[in-house]
Coordinates of C-alpha atoms in Angstrom, one line a residue:
M2 CA -19.8 121.2 8.8
E3 CA -17.7 118.5 7.9
D4 CA -17.8 117.4 4.2
L5 CA -18.7 114.1 3.0
A6 CA -15.1 113.3 2.2
S7 CA -13.6 114.1 5.9
R8 CA -16.4 111.8 7.3
T9 CA -15.2 109.1 5.0
D10 CA -11.5 109.6 5.8
R11 CA -12.1 109.6 9.5
A12 CA -14.1 106.2 9.4
S13 CA -11.5 104.3 7.5
I14 CA -9.0 105.1 10.4
T15 CA -11.0 104.4 13.5
E16 CA -12.9 101.2 11.6
P17 CA -10.3 98.9 9.8
P18 CA -11.9 96.6 7.7
T19 CA -12.8 92.9 8.8
T20 CA -10.4 90.5 7.2
T21 CA -12.0 86.8 6.1
E22 CA -10.5 83.5 6.0
A23 CA -10.3 83.6 2.2
S24 CA -8.4 86.8 2.3
K25 CA -5.7 86.0 4.6
P26 CA -2.4 86.1 3.6
Q27 CA -0.5 82.6 3.5
T28 CA 2.3 82.3 6.1
A29 CA 5.2 79.9 6.4
N30 CA 3.9 78.5 9.5
D31 CA 0.6 77.9 8.1
T32 CA 0.0 74.1 8.2
T33 CA -3.1 74.4 6.2
S34 CA -1.7 75.9 3.2
A35 CA -2.2 74.2 -0.3
P36 CA 0.9 73.3 -2.3
S37 CA 2.5 75.7 -4.1
T38 CA 1.6 76.4 -7.8
Q39 CA 5.5 75.5 -8.7
N40 CA 5.0 72.0 -6.9
Q41 CA 1.7 71.6 -8.9
N42 CA 3.5 72.1 -12.1
Q43 CA 6.4 70.0 -11.5
S44 CA 4.1 67.0 -10.7
Q45 CA 1.8 67.8 -13.7
S46 CA 5.2 68.0 -16.0
Q47 CA 6.7 64.5 -14.8
P48 CA 5.0 61.7 -16.1
Q49 CA 4.3 58.3 -14.0
Q50 CA 6.5 55.7 -14.3
K51 CA 4.8 52.4 -15.4
K52 CA 5.7 49.3 -13.3
E53 CA 7.5 46.9 -15.6
K54 CA 5.8 43.5 -16.1
K55 CA 7.7 40.5 -15.3
A56 CA 8.2 38.1 -18.1
K57 CA 6.0 34.9 -17.7
A58 CA 7.8 31.7 -18.0
P59 CA 7.0 29.4 -20.9
K60 CA 4.5 27.0 -20.4
P61 CA 5.9 23.4 -20.6
P62 CA 4.5 21.3 -23.5
S63 CA 1.2 19.4 -22.7
A64 CA 1.2 15.8 -22.6
P65 CA -0.9 14.0 -25.2
T66 CA -4.2 13.5 -24.0
S67 CA -4.3 9.5 -24.6
L68 CA -1.7 7.1 -25.4
P69 CA -2.1 5.0 -28.9
L70 CA -4.3 2.2 -28.7
S71 CA -2.2 -1.0 -28.2
P72 CA -2.4 -4.0 -25.9
A73 CA 0.1 -2.1 -23.5
L74 CA -2.6 0.0 -22.3
I75 CA -4.2 -3.2 -20.5
D76 CA -2.5 -3.8 -17.1
L77 CA -2.2 -7.5 -17.1
R78 CA -0.7 -9.2 -14.0
V79 CA -0.5 -12.6 -12.5
G80 CA -3.0 -13.1 -9.8
H81 CA -2.9 -15.5 -7.0
I82 CA -6.5 -16.7 -6.1
L83 CA -6.3 -17.2 -2.2
R84 CA -9.8 -18.7 -2.3
C85 CA -13.1 -18.4 -4.0
I86 CA -16.6 -18.7 -2.8
P87 CA -20.0 -18.6 -4.4
H88 CA -21.8 -15.2 -4.7
E89 CA -24.8 -15.4 -2.2
N90 CA -27.0 -13.1 -4.8
A91 CA -26.2 -14.2 -8.1
D92 CA -26.1 -18.1 -9.3
S93 CA -23.5 -17.3 -11.9
L94 CA -21.1 -15.5 -10.1
Y95 CA -18.0 -16.5 -7.9
V96 CA -16.3 -14.0 -5.6
S97 CA -12.6 -14.6 -5.4
T98 CA -9.9 -13.0 -2.9
I99 CA -6.7 -12.5 -5.2
A100 CA -3.5 -11.0 -4.6
M101 CA -1.8 -9.2 -7.4
G102 CA 1.0 -7.2 -6.2
D103 CA -0.6 -4.2 -4.9
A104 CA 1.0 -1.7 -2.4
E105 CA -0.8 -1.3 0.7
G106 CA -3.3 1.5 0.7
T107 CA -3.8 1.3 -2.9
D108 CA -7.4 1.9 -4.0
N109 CA -9.9 -1.0 -4.1
T110 CA -7.7 -3.2 -2.1
H111 CA -7.7 -4.4 1.6
K112 CA -5.6 -6.7 3.6
D113 CA -6.2 -10.3 3.9
E114 CA -6.8 -11.2 7.7
E115 CA -5.8 -14.9 7.1
T116 CA -2.7 -14.4 5.2
G117 CA -1.6 -10.5 5.6
R118 CA -1.5 -10.0 1.8
V119 CA -2.9 -7.1 0.1
V120 CA -5.8 -8.4 -1.9
R121 CA -8.6 -7.2 -4.3
T122 CA -12.0 -8.8 -4.4
V123 CA -13.0 -9.8 -7.8
C124 CA -16.4 -11.2 -9.0
S125 CA -16.3 -13.5 -12.1
G126 CA -19.2 -14.9 -14.2
L127 CA -17.5 -18.6 -14.2
R128 CA -19.9 -20.4 -11.6
G129 CA -21.3 -23.4 -13.4
L130 CA -18.6 -23.0 -16.0
I131 CA -15.4 -23.6 -13.9
P132 CA -15.5 -26.0 -10.9
I133 CA -15.0 -24.2 -7.7
E134 CA -12.5 -26.6 -6.7
Q135 CA -10.2 -25.0 -9.8
M136 CA -10.8 -21.6 -8.5
Q137 CA -8.8 -22.1 -5.1
D138 CA -5.3 -21.4 -4.4
R139 CA -4.1 -21.1 -8.1
K140 CA -2.3 -18.8 -10.3
V141 CA -4.4 -16.8 -13.0
I142 CA -4.0 -13.8 -15.4
V143 CA -6.2 -10.7 -14.2
M144 CA -6.8 -7.5 -15.9
A145 CA -6.2 -5.0 -13.1
N146 CA -7.0 -1.5 -14.5
L147 CA -10.7 -2.1 -15.4
K148 CA -13.1 0.5 -13.7
P149 CA -14.4 -1.3 -10.6
V150 CA -18.1 -2.3 -10.8
T151 CA -20.6 -3.5 -8.3
M152 CA -22.2 -7.0 -9.3
R153 CA -25.1 -7.7 -6.9
G154 CA -23.9 -5.8 -3.9
I155 CA -20.3 -7.0 -4.1
K156 CA -17.8 -4.2 -5.6
S157 CA -15.4 -6.2 -8.1
A158 CA -12.1 -4.5 -8.7
A159 CA -10.4 -6.6 -11.7
M160 CA -11.2 -9.4 -14.2
V161 CA -9.9 -13.0 -14.4
L162 CA -9.0 -13.8 -18.1
A163 CA -10.5 -16.6 -19.8
A164 CA -11.0 -18.2 -23.1
S165 CA -14.0 -19.5 -25.0
P166 CA -14.5 -20.8 -28.5
P167 CA -16.4 -18.2 -30.6
P168 CA -20.1 -19.0 -30.9
K169 CA -21.3 -20.5 -34.1
E170 CA -24.1 -18.7 -35.8
G171 CA -27.2 -18.5 -34.1
E172 CA -25.6 -19.8 -30.9
D173 CA -25.9 -17.7 -27.3
A174 CA -22.3 -16.6 -26.6
H175 CA -23.1 -16.3 -22.9
A176 CA -25.1 -19.9 -22.9
A177 CA -24.7 -21.7 -19.8
D178 CA -23.2 -24.7 -21.2
R179 CA -20.2 -23.1 -23.2
V180 CA -17.1 -24.0 -22.8
V181 CA -14.4 -22.0 -20.8
E182 CA -11.0 -22.5 -19.8
L183 CA -8.7 -20.2 -17.5
V184 CA -5.6 -18.7 -19.0
A185 CA -2.6 -19.9 -16.7
P186 CA 0.9 -18.2 -16.4
P187 CA 4.0 -20.3 -16.8
D188 CA 5.2 -22.1 -13.7
G189 CA 7.3 -20.2 -11.5
S190 CA 5.2 -17.1 -12.0
E191 CA 4.5 -15.1 -8.8
G192 CA 1.3 -13.0 -8.1
G193 CA 1.8 -9.3 -9.2
A194 CA 4.3 -10.2 -11.9
K195 CA 3.8 -8.1 -15.2
V196 CA 2.2 -9.7 -17.9
Y197 CA 2.4 -8.2 -21.7
F198 CA 2.3 -9.2 -25.2
E199 CA 5.7 -9.5 -26.9
G200 CA 6.2 -6.5 -29.1
W201 CA 3.9 -4.4 -26.9
E202 CA 5.9 -4.1 -23.7
Y203 CA 5.1 -1.6 -20.9
G204 CA 6.8 1.7 -20.8
E205 CA 6.5 5.6 -20.6
G206 CA 4.4 6.5 -23.4
K207 CA 3.0 3.0 -23.9
G208 CA 1.0 2.2 -20.9
P209 CA -0.7 0.7 -18.9
E210 CA -3.3 3.1 -18.2
K211 CA -4.2 3.6 -14.5
V212 CA -7.6 2.6 -15.1
L213 CA -9.2 1.9 -18.6
N214 CA -11.8 4.8 -19.5
P215 CA -15.2 2.8 -20.5
K216 CA -16.1 5.7 -22.8
K217 CA -13.2 5.3 -24.8
K218 CA -14.0 1.6 -25.1
Q219 CA -10.3 0.6 -25.2
W220 CA -10.7 -2.9 -23.8
E221 CA -13.6 -3.5 -26.4
S222 CA -11.2 -2.2 -29.2
I223 CA -8.3 -4.5 -28.0
Q224 CA -10.3 -7.8 -27.4
P225 CA -10.8 -8.8 -31.0
G226 CA -7.0 -9.2 -31.4
L227 CA -6.9 -11.6 -28.7
Y228 CA -7.0 -15.7 -29.3
T229 CA -5.6 -18.8 -28.6
S230 CA -3.0 -20.2 -31.2
E231 CA -2.4 -23.9 -32.4
D232 CA -0.2 -24.4 -29.5
L233 CA -2.8 -23.2 -26.8
A234 CA -0.8 -19.8 -26.1
V235 CA -2.6 -16.5 -25.8
V236 CA -1.7 -14.3 -28.7
F237 CA -2.4 -10.5 -29.8
D238 CA -2.7 -10.0 -33.7
A239 CA -2.8 -6.1 -34.6
A240 CA -4.0 -6.9 -38.2
R241 CA -7.3 -7.7 -36.0
V242 CA -7.8 -4.3 -34.5
Q243 CA -8.0 -1.0 -36.2
G244 CA -5.7 1.5 -35.3
V245 CA -3.1 -0.8 -33.8
E246 CA 0.6 -1.0 -35.5
G247 CA 2.8 -4.1 -35.2
G248 CA 2.2 -7.8 -36.0
T249 CA 1.6 -10.9 -33.6
G250 CA 2.9 -11.3 -29.9
E251 CA 2.6 -14.1 -27.5
L252 CA 1.5 -13.3 -23.8
V253 CA 4.5 -13.8 -21.3
V254 CA 5.3 -13.0 -17.7
E255 CA 8.2 -10.8 -17.2
G256 CA 11.4 -12.4 -16.2
V257 CA 9.8 -16.0 -16.5
E258 CA 10.2 -18.4 -19.3
G259 CA 7.3 -19.8 -21.1
K260 CA 4.0 -18.6 -22.3
C261 CA 0.6 -18.0 -20.7
K262 CA -1.4 -21.0 -22.2
V263 CA -5.2 -22.4 -21.8
P264 CA -5.4 -26.2 -21.3
S265 CA -7.1 -27.3 -24.6
L266 CA -8.8 -24.5 -26.6
K267 CA -7.5 -23.8 -30.0
G268 CA -8.7 -20.5 -31.7
A269 CA -10.6 -19.3 -28.7
R270 CA -11.3 -15.7 -27.9
L271 CA -10.3 -14.1 -24.8
S272 CA -12.6 -12.1 -22.4

């Protein structure tokens, strides 16, 4: 009779134990093998190199948010009124076609079919105050950088500069019978020529603004400094406007001798 130990030894010879996937030895050709412990240790011991950040270029100094208050902010030019008609929807308005030196394609301009010149449409509250005959084919001074406004259905893209006496106490500054005169440039002036007050010439950091901001009330702040002198010239006096440095200067056209004047009004205000 075989003892228990002999049967156990024979079974171990005839029936080898089954090998599982987990217990299979790793071979050199086994592509599913995990990285060696040595490689793992090396990867853990080597710190990851951080990417160097590129130095940012310094920002250029920011431009001032607004130019100092002065009459140079106003884009004044010689305007050539080609023709003027009554506004069909407003008894107090004229509608003028004015050439003022704009380049073709400038905002709020168009090419005049009759003359081929680049022009703007301008509404002015001069009807009944200036005879319409005096509004035809003549030179005037215009403000070219007011924000365009629509006046009774017609878009107006500038303002004609005119003078009128300051109202007396109790008088209506907008009465229909008030006296108004247009400001005229000196002889020899051409449409589009720059107009400025002596002492406040245009230039970098001075003006004019592309479009005056109505919220800043730049024109309303500067306007009190404008008046006509004893020799009928248009003058700006900085002492009449808070925040403007300088003295007094007469309105002149660049490159043309003479002054911008009115026909007869002395001590008048400009609007």
